[in-house]
Amino acid sequence: MTAFQRVVVLGSTGSIGESTLDVIARHPDRLAVYALSAYSRMERLAEQALASRAAVVVVPDAKARDKFVAAWPAGQAAPEIRIGAQALADTAADAQCDAVMAAIVGAAGLPAALAAARAGKRVLLANKEALVAAGSLFMQAIRDNGAELLPIDSEHNAIFQCLPHGGRAGAPDAPAPGVRRLLLTASGGPFRGRDLEDLHEVTPAQACAHPNWSMGRKISVDSATMLNKGLEVIEAHWLFAMPADRIEVVVHPQSVIHSMVEYDDGSILAQLGQPDMRTPISYGLGFPERLDSGVGPLDLTRLGRLDFEKPDLARFPCLALAFEALRAGQGACIALNAANEVAVDAFLAGRLGYTWIPRVIEATLEWQGGQSSVTLNSLDDVLALDAAARVYAGNLGLA
Ligand code: NAD
Ligand code: MG
């Protein structure tokens, strides 16, 4: 039986953060919250900290701290409040914690996720942008420090479950033996079957209305453009040491098969389940054992059928751009992710049309390709290119 674990939840007020707290609360005999972090919604953070008896909370600045203090109920013992990005990374590496849920959205979560890896923690990685921006650095940190890495993204969690990992959750440096391909499933999002040209008038609310999953706004838009699947291809490349040409995307509108592994003998193993992130989260927390996640059984006879299609790269240019970035190298992946974060922010704020998202990404990739190559061996190198790409994308006059 796995020892008792104290967990840090980075991004606890988000969709993944909330689901993580739900799973932890089901297992007081083996899981407890050590620290929580949030960037906004301090009232919610206070409620979470009270309910989970967190010892520490991490907030972005003094203003957020004041809001947290104001929201804290009188007479209750308050958690220690830490402030700022450095405190976030230090908390992820804190000797008091065993496992870190990396559930901040965007490359902003990279320094803290990397700190957890460097401190040899069990890292539950939801924050895919961290891996897209700094895959080799992050995987090396897992390897060098004996950290455990459990993929939480449902597709990667499914693949991990279907691979022969022997109860170890490390960082492979070659594809698992006998594996021919990884098959990443994609729902196709809310605009599957619609032409890109029909999408000029799409509003943030329409883009965020995912047919199967309830998620944060940024990943919901990414699912609509299918850039999310592109980020996941890059994520799979790093997590499973798999070359791009052995990762295939299959559109599967029901989101019941979360992904598959194809072996040399023709076998395909798949993981199925309800579209509820508590399944991969509890798998990561309990590994190598199985925990009750609160997710009910899947009634296959009610479901009746499962459908599969090829993704249409012309209709979803973001997916093609991500494959292009992966082949071009790490600098291109950083530029792809940064440009997308800038474009999606602008779209959600009503400053950019939906169909401009791939154009901002493409232009930023072209800019990065024209730059003289820079070394990307450290976190600072990665953050510098990420910042420069954001400036470029933001100055396009579009965003
Ligand atoms: P969300 O927007 O619901 O929550 C994001 C969390 O990060 C919040 O707690 C927020 O306060 C915090 N945050 C935002 N900006 C920050 C910053 N600059 N610094 C520190 N903290 C910040 O997002 P989500 O849907 O929970 O997604 C979180 C991550 O998990 C993303 O990388 C996403 O791609 C990945 N993921 C999510 C799902 C899902 O079902 N929601 C599935 C797979 C992967
Ligand atoms: Mg996913």
Coordinates of C-alpha atoms and ligand atoms in Angstrom, one line a residue:
M1 CA 0.0 0.0 0.0
T2 CA 1.3 3.4 -1.0
A3 CA 2.3 5.6 2.0
F4 CA 0.2 8.5 3.1
Q5 CA 0.6 11.5 0.7
R6 CA 0.5 15.2 1.4
V7 CA -0.5 17.0 -1.8
V8 CA 0.2 20.5 -3.2
V9 CA -2.5 21.5 -5.6
L10 CA -1.2 24.2 -8.0
G11 CA -4.2 26.0 -9.6
S12 CA -6.7 24.6 -7.0
T13 CA -9.6 26.9 -8.0
G14 CA -9.6 25.6 -11.6
S15 CA -11.5 22.8 -13.2
I16 CA -8.7 20.2 -12.6
G17 CA -8.0 21.7 -9.1
E18 CA -11.6 21.3 -8.0
S19 CA -11.7 17.7 -9.3
T20 CA -8.5 16.9 -7.5
L21 CA -9.8 18.3 -4.1
D22 CA -12.9 16.1 -4.7
V23 CA -10.8 13.0 -5.0
I24 CA -8.5 13.9 -2.1
A25 CA -11.5 14.4 0.2
R26 CA -12.8 10.9 -0.5
H27 CA -9.6 9.3 0.9
P28 CA -8.7 11.0 4.3
D29 CA -6.9 7.7 5.3
R30 CA -4.3 8.2 2.6
L31 CA -4.4 11.7 1.1
A32 CA -4.3 15.2 2.6
V33 CA -3.9 18.7 1.2
Y34 CA -0.6 20.4 2.2
A35 CA -0.9 23.6 0.1
L36 CA -3.2 25.2 -2.4
S37 CA -2.6 28.0 -5.0
A38 CA -4.7 30.3 -7.0
Y39 CA -4.3 33.4 -9.1
S40 CA -7.8 34.9 -8.7
R41 CA -11.1 34.0 -6.9
M42 CA -9.7 34.3 -3.4
E43 CA -13.1 33.7 -1.8
R44 CA -13.1 30.3 -3.4
L45 CA -9.5 29.6 -2.4
A46 CA -10.5 30.5 1.2
E47 CA -13.4 28.0 1.1
Q48 CA -11.2 25.3 -0.3
A49 CA -8.4 25.9 2.3
L50 CA -10.9 25.8 5.1
A51 CA -12.6 22.6 3.9
S52 CA -9.3 20.8 3.2
R53 CA -7.4 22.2 6.2
A54 CA -4.5 23.3 3.9
A55 CA -1.4 24.3 5.9
V56 CA -0.3 26.8 3.2
V57 CA -1.9 28.9 0.4
V58 CA 0.0 30.6 -2.3
V59 CA -1.4 33.8 -3.9
P60 CA 0.1 36.1 -6.6
D61 CA 0.4 39.4 -4.8
A62 CA -0.4 41.5 -1.7
K63 CA -3.8 42.5 -3.1
A64 CA -4.8 38.9 -3.4
R65 CA -3.5 38.2 0.1
D66 CA -5.8 41.0 1.4
K67 CA -8.7 39.5 -0.4
F68 CA -7.9 36.1 1.0
V69 CA -7.6 37.5 4.6
A70 CA -10.9 39.3 4.1
A71 CA -12.6 36.1 3.0
W72 CA -11.3 34.0 5.9
P73 CA -13.9 33.3 8.6
A74 CA -13.1 34.9 12.0
G75 CA -12.1 32.5 14.7
Q76 CA -10.7 29.8 12.4
A77 CA -7.0 29.0 12.4
A78 CA -5.7 30.5 9.1
P79 CA -3.1 28.8 6.8
E80 CA 0.3 30.4 6.2
I81 CA 0.0 32.7 3.2
R82 CA 2.9 32.8 0.7
I83 CA 3.1 35.4 -2.0
G84 CA 4.5 35.4 -5.6
A85 CA 5.9 33.1 -8.3
Q86 CA 9.0 32.2 -6.3
A87 CA 6.9 31.1 -3.4
L88 CA 4.9 29.0 -5.8
A89 CA 8.0 27.1 -7.0
D90 CA 9.3 26.8 -3.4
T91 CA 6.0 25.3 -2.3
A92 CA 6.0 22.8 -5.1
A93 CA 9.5 21.7 -3.8
D94 CA 8.6 21.9 -0.1
A95 CA 9.9 19.1 2.0
Q96 CA 6.5 18.8 3.7
C97 CA 4.8 17.5 0.5
D98 CA 5.0 14.2 -1.4
A99 CA 2.9 14.9 -4.5
V100 CA 2.2 18.0 -6.6
M101 CA -0.8 18.4 -8.9
A102 CA 0.4 20.8 -11.6
A103 CA -2.9 22.3 -12.7
I104 CA -2.1 25.9 -13.5
V105 CA -3.1 26.8 -17.0
G106 CA -0.5 27.9 -19.5
A107 CA 3.3 28.3 -19.5
A108 CA 2.9 30.3 -16.3
G109 CA 2.8 26.9 -14.6
L110 CA 6.2 25.8 -15.9
P111 CA 8.6 27.1 -13.1
A112 CA 6.6 25.4 -10.3
A113 CA 6.1 22.2 -12.2
L114 CA 9.8 22.0 -12.9
A115 CA 10.6 22.8 -9.3
A116 CA 8.5 19.8 -8.2
A117 CA 10.4 17.6 -10.7
R118 CA 13.7 18.8 -9.4
A119 CA 12.7 18.1 -5.9
G120 CA 11.9 14.5 -6.8
K121 CA 8.2 14.7 -6.1
R122 CA 5.4 12.6 -7.5
V123 CA 4.3 15.0 -10.2
L124 CA 0.7 14.8 -11.5
L125 CA 1.0 16.7 -14.7
A126 CA -2.2 18.4 -16.1
N127 CA -0.4 21.5 -17.2
K128 CA 0.4 20.4 -20.7
E129 CA 1.8 23.8 -21.8
A130 CA 4.7 23.3 -19.4
L131 CA 5.8 20.2 -21.3
V132 CA 5.2 21.8 -24.7
A133 CA 7.4 24.7 -23.8
A134 CA 10.2 22.8 -22.0
G135 CA 9.8 19.1 -22.8
S136 CA 13.4 18.0 -22.7
L137 CA 14.3 20.1 -19.7
F138 CA 11.3 18.8 -17.7
M139 CA 11.8 15.1 -18.6
Q140 CA 15.5 15.4 -17.8
A141 CA 14.6 16.9 -14.4
I142 CA 12.3 13.9 -13.7
R143 CA 15.0 11.5 -14.7
D144 CA 17.9 13.2 -12.8
N145 CA 16.0 13.5 -9.6
G146 CA 14.1 10.2 -9.4
A147 CA 10.8 12.0 -9.6
E148 CA 7.6 10.1 -10.5
L149 CA 5.6 11.5 -13.4
L150 CA 1.9 10.6 -13.8
P151 CA 0.2 12.1 -16.9
I152 CA -3.2 13.6 -15.9
D153 CA -4.4 14.7 -19.4
S154 CA -7.0 12.0 -20.1
E155 CA -5.4 10.9 -23.4
H156 CA -1.9 10.5 -21.9
N157 CA -3.3 8.9 -18.7
A158 CA -5.1 6.4 -21.0
I159 CA -1.9 5.7 -22.9
F160 CA 0.1 5.3 -19.7
Q161 CA -2.4 2.8 -18.5
C162 CA -2.1 0.8 -21.7
L163 CA 1.7 0.8 -21.8
P164 CA 3.8 -1.8 -20.0
H165 CA 5.2 0.5 -17.2
G166 CA 5.8 -2.2 -14.6
G167 CA 4.5 0.0 -11.8
R168 CA 7.1 2.7 -12.5
A169 CA 6.2 6.2 -13.4
G170 CA 9.5 7.8 -14.6
A171 CA 10.7 9.4 -17.8
P172 CA 11.5 6.9 -20.6
D173 CA 14.3 7.7 -23.0
A174 CA 13.0 5.4 -25.8
P175 CA 9.6 4.2 -26.9
A176 CA 8.3 1.2 -24.9
P177 CA 9.3 -2.1 -26.5
G178 CA 6.7 -3.6 -28.9
V179 CA 4.8 -0.4 -29.4
R180 CA 4.1 0.6 -33.0
R181 CA 2.0 3.7 -32.5
L182 CA 0.1 5.8 -30.1
L183 CA -3.5 6.6 -31.1
L184 CA -4.7 9.9 -29.5
T185 CA -8.4 10.3 -29.6
A186 CA -10.0 13.7 -30.1
S187 CA -13.7 14.6 -29.8
G188 CA -13.5 17.2 -32.5
G189 CA -14.9 19.8 -30.2
P190 CA -18.1 21.9 -30.8
F191 CA -17.3 22.7 -34.4
R192 CA -16.6 19.3 -35.8
G193 CA -18.0 19.1 -39.3
R194 CA -18.2 22.9 -39.7
D195 CA -16.1 24.7 -42.3
L196 CA -13.5 27.2 -40.9
E197 CA -15.1 29.8 -43.2
D198 CA -18.4 29.4 -41.3
L199 CA -16.7 30.2 -38.0
H200 CA -16.1 34.0 -38.4
E201 CA -18.8 35.0 -36.0
V202 CA -18.1 32.4 -33.3
T203 CA -18.4 33.9 -29.8
P204 CA -16.4 32.8 -26.7
A205 CA -19.5 31.2 -25.2
Q206 CA -20.0 29.1 -28.3
A207 CA -16.3 28.1 -28.4
C208 CA -16.3 27.1 -24.7
A209 CA -19.4 24.9 -25.0
H210 CA -17.6 21.6 -25.3
P211 CA -20.0 18.7 -26.2
N212 CA -18.5 16.2 -23.7
W213 CA -16.2 17.8 -21.2
S214 CA -16.5 20.6 -18.7
M215 CA -13.2 22.4 -18.5
G216 CA -11.5 25.8 -18.0
R217 CA -12.0 28.4 -20.7
K218 CA -8.6 28.4 -22.3
I219 CA -8.5 24.6 -22.9
S220 CA -12.1 24.7 -24.1
V221 CA -11.1 27.1 -26.9
D222 CA -8.1 25.0 -27.6
S223 CA -10.4 22.0 -28.0
A224 CA -12.6 23.9 -30.4
T225 CA -9.6 24.9 -32.6
M226 CA -8.0 21.4 -32.0
L227 CA -4.8 23.1 -31.0
N228 CA -5.4 21.2 -27.8
K229 CA -4.9 18.0 -29.7
G230 CA -1.8 19.5 -31.2
L231 CA -0.4 20.4 -27.8
E232 CA -1.2 16.8 -26.8
V233 CA 0.7 15.3 -29.7
I234 CA 3.8 17.3 -28.5
E235 CA 3.0 16.2 -24.9
A236 CA 2.8 12.6 -26.0
H237 CA 6.1 12.9 -27.8
W238 CA 7.9 13.9 -24.6
L239 CA 6.0 11.8 -22.1
F240 CA 6.5 8.5 -24.1
A241 CA 9.7 9.3 -26.1
M242 CA 7.7 8.8 -29.2
P243 CA 8.6 10.3 -32.6
A244 CA 5.9 12.5 -34.3
D245 CA 5.3 10.0 -37.1
R246 CA 4.3 7.3 -34.7
I247 CA 1.6 9.4 -33.0
E248 CA -1.8 9.5 -34.8
V249 CA -4.9 11.5 -34.0
V250 CA -8.2 9.8 -34.4
V251 CA -11.5 11.8 -34.1
H252 CA -13.8 9.9 -31.8
P253 CA -16.9 12.1 -31.1
Q254 CA -18.2 10.2 -28.1
S255 CA -15.1 10.7 -25.9
V256 CA -15.4 7.2 -24.4
I257 CA -12.1 5.8 -25.6
H258 CA -9.6 8.2 -24.1
S259 CA -6.7 6.9 -26.2
M260 CA -5.0 3.7 -27.4
V261 CA -1.7 2.0 -27.9
E262 CA -1.0 -0.1 -30.9
Y263 CA 1.5 -2.9 -30.6
D264 CA 3.8 -4.6 -33.2
D265 CA 1.6 -7.8 -33.1
G266 CA -1.5 -5.8 -34.2
S267 CA -3.1 -5.6 -30.8
I268 CA -4.6 -2.3 -29.8
L269 CA -5.2 -1.6 -26.1
A270 CA -7.6 1.1 -25.1
Q271 CA -8.8 2.8 -21.9
L272 CA -12.5 3.6 -21.7
G273 CA -14.5 5.6 -19.2
Q274 CA -16.8 8.5 -18.5
P275 CA -15.5 11.8 -19.6
D276 CA -14.7 12.8 -16.0
M277 CA -11.2 14.0 -15.0
R278 CA -11.5 12.4 -11.6
T279 CA -10.6 9.1 -13.2
P280 CA -7.1 10.1 -14.4
I281 CA -6.6 12.2 -11.3
S282 CA -7.4 9.3 -8.9
Y283 CA -5.2 7.0 -11.0
G284 CA -2.3 9.4 -10.5
L285 CA -2.9 9.9 -6.8
G286 CA -3.3 6.2 -6.1
F287 CA -0.7 4.7 -8.5
P288 CA 0.0 1.9 -8.7
E289 CA -3.2 1.1 -6.8
R290 CA -6.7 2.0 -7.9
L291 CA -8.8 4.4 -5.8
D292 CA -12.5 5.1 -5.8
S293 CA -12.8 8.4 -7.8
G294 CA -16.5 9.0 -7.4
V295 CA -17.0 8.3 -11.2
G296 CA -19.9 5.9 -11.9
P297 CA -19.8 3.0 -14.3
L298 CA -20.0 3.4 -18.0
D299 CA -23.1 1.7 -19.5
L300 CA -21.8 0.4 -22.9
T301 CA -25.2 -1.0 -24.0
R302 CA -26.8 2.4 -23.6
L303 CA -24.0 4.0 -25.5
G304 CA -24.6 1.6 -28.4
R305 CA -21.8 2.7 -30.8
L306 CA -18.4 4.3 -31.0
D307 CA -17.4 6.3 -34.1
F308 CA -14.0 7.2 -35.6
E309 CA -12.9 9.6 -38.3
K310 CA -9.7 11.0 -39.7
P311 CA -9.1 14.6 -38.5
D312 CA -9.4 17.2 -41.3
L313 CA -6.2 19.2 -41.2
A314 CA -7.6 21.8 -43.6
R315 CA -10.5 22.5 -41.3
F316 CA -8.4 22.5 -38.2
P317 CA -5.2 24.3 -39.3
C318 CA -4.0 24.5 -35.6
L319 CA -3.5 20.8 -35.5
A320 CA -1.3 20.9 -38.6
L321 CA 0.7 23.8 -37.2
A322 CA 1.4 21.8 -34.0
F323 CA 2.7 18.9 -36.0
E324 CA 4.9 21.3 -38.0
A325 CA 6.2 22.9 -34.7
L326 CA 7.1 19.5 -33.3
R327 CA 9.1 18.6 -36.4
A328 CA 10.8 22.0 -36.4
G329 CA 12.0 21.8 -32.8
Q330 CA 11.7 23.2 -29.3
G331 CA 11.9 26.9 -30.3
A332 CA 8.9 26.4 -32.6
C333 CA 6.9 24.6 -29.9
I334 CA 7.6 27.5 -27.5
A335 CA 6.4 30.0 -30.1
L336 CA 3.3 27.9 -31.0
N337 CA 2.2 27.8 -27.4
A338 CA 3.0 31.4 -26.5
A339 CA 1.2 32.7 -29.7
N340 CA -1.8 30.5 -28.9
E341 CA -2.0 31.8 -25.3
V342 CA -1.9 35.4 -26.6
A343 CA -4.5 34.7 -29.3
V344 CA -6.9 32.8 -27.1
D345 CA -6.7 35.5 -24.4
A346 CA -7.5 38.1 -27.0
F347 CA -10.4 36.0 -28.4
L348 CA -11.9 35.4 -24.9
A349 CA -11.6 39.2 -24.3
G350 CA -13.5 40.0 -27.5
R351 CA -10.4 41.5 -29.2
L352 CA -9.7 38.9 -31.8
G353 CA -11.9 36.9 -34.2
Y354 CA -12.0 33.2 -33.8
T355 CA -10.6 32.4 -37.2
W356 CA -7.6 34.6 -36.5
I357 CA -6.3 32.3 -33.8
P358 CA -4.4 30.0 -36.4
R359 CA -3.2 33.1 -38.3
V360 CA -1.5 34.5 -35.2
I361 CA 0.1 31.2 -34.5
E362 CA 1.3 30.8 -38.1
A363 CA 2.8 34.3 -38.2
T364 CA 4.6 33.7 -34.9
L365 CA 6.0 30.4 -36.1
E366 CA 7.3 32.1 -39.2
W367 CA 8.9 34.8 -37.1
Q368 CA 10.5 32.2 -34.9
G369 CA 11.8 30.3 -37.9
G370 CA 13.5 33.4 -39.2
Q371 CA 15.3 34.1 -35.9
S372 CA 18.9 33.0 -35.4
S373 CA 18.7 29.8 -33.3
V374 CA 19.2 30.3 -29.6
T375 CA 20.2 27.6 -27.0
L376 CA 17.3 26.4 -24.9
N377 CA 19.1 24.6 -22.1
S378 CA 17.7 26.3 -19.1
L379 CA 14.4 27.6 -17.7
D380 CA 15.6 31.1 -18.3
D381 CA 16.3 30.4 -22.0
V382 CA 12.8 29.0 -22.4
L383 CA 11.1 31.8 -20.6
A384 CA 13.0 34.4 -22.6
L385 CA 11.9 32.9 -25.9
D386 CA 8.4 32.5 -24.6
A387 CA 8.3 36.2 -23.6
A388 CA 9.7 37.3 -27.0
A389 CA 7.1 35.2 -28.8
R390 CA 4.3 36.8 -26.7
V391 CA 5.5 40.3 -27.6
Y392 CA 5.6 39.3 -31.3
A393 CA 2.2 37.7 -31.3
G394 CA 0.7 40.6 -29.3
N395 CA 2.1 43.2 -31.7
L396 CA 0.7 41.6 -34.8
G397 CA -2.0 44.3 -34.7
L398 CA -4.5 41.5 -34.5
A399 CA -4.4 40.8 -30.8
Ligands
NAD1 P1 -8.7 26.7 -15.2 O1 -8.7 27.9 -16.0 O2 -10.1 26.1 -14.8 O3 -7.8 26.8 -13.9 C1 -6.6 27.4 -13.9 C2 -6.0 27.5 -12.5 O4 -4.7 28.1 -12.7 C3 -6.8 28.4 -11.6 O5 -6.7 27.9 -10.3 C4 -6.1 29.8 -11.7 O6 -6.2 30.6 -10.6 C5 -4.6 29.3 -11.9 N1 -3.8 30.3 -12.7 C6 -4.2 30.9 -13.9 N2 -3.2 31.7 -14.3 C7 -2.2 31.6 -13.4 C8 -0.9 32.2 -13.3 N3 -0.4 33.1 -14.2 N4 -0.1 31.9 -12.2 C9 -0.6 31.0 -11.3 N5 -1.8 30.4 -11.3 C10 -2.6 30.7 -12.4 O7 -7.9 25.5 -16.1 P2 -8.2 24.0 -16.1 O8 -9.2 23.6 -17.1 O9 -8.3 23.4 -14.8 O10 -6.8 23.5 -16.8 C11 -5.6 23.5 -16.0 C12 -4.5 22.8 -16.8 O11 -4.9 21.4 -17.0 C13 -4.3 23.3 -18.2 O12 -3.0 23.2 -18.6 C14 -5.1 22.4 -19.1 O13 -4.6 22.3 -20.4 C15 -4.9 21.1 -18.4 N6 -6.0 20.1 -18.6 C16 -7.3 20.4 -18.2 C17 -8.3 19.5 -18.4 C18 -9.7 19.8 -17.9 O14 -10.6 18.9 -18.0 N7 -10.0 21.0 -17.4 C19 -8.1 18.3 -19.0 C20 -6.7 18.0 -19.4 C21 -5.7 18.9 -19.2
MG2 MG -6.8 15.9 -23.1

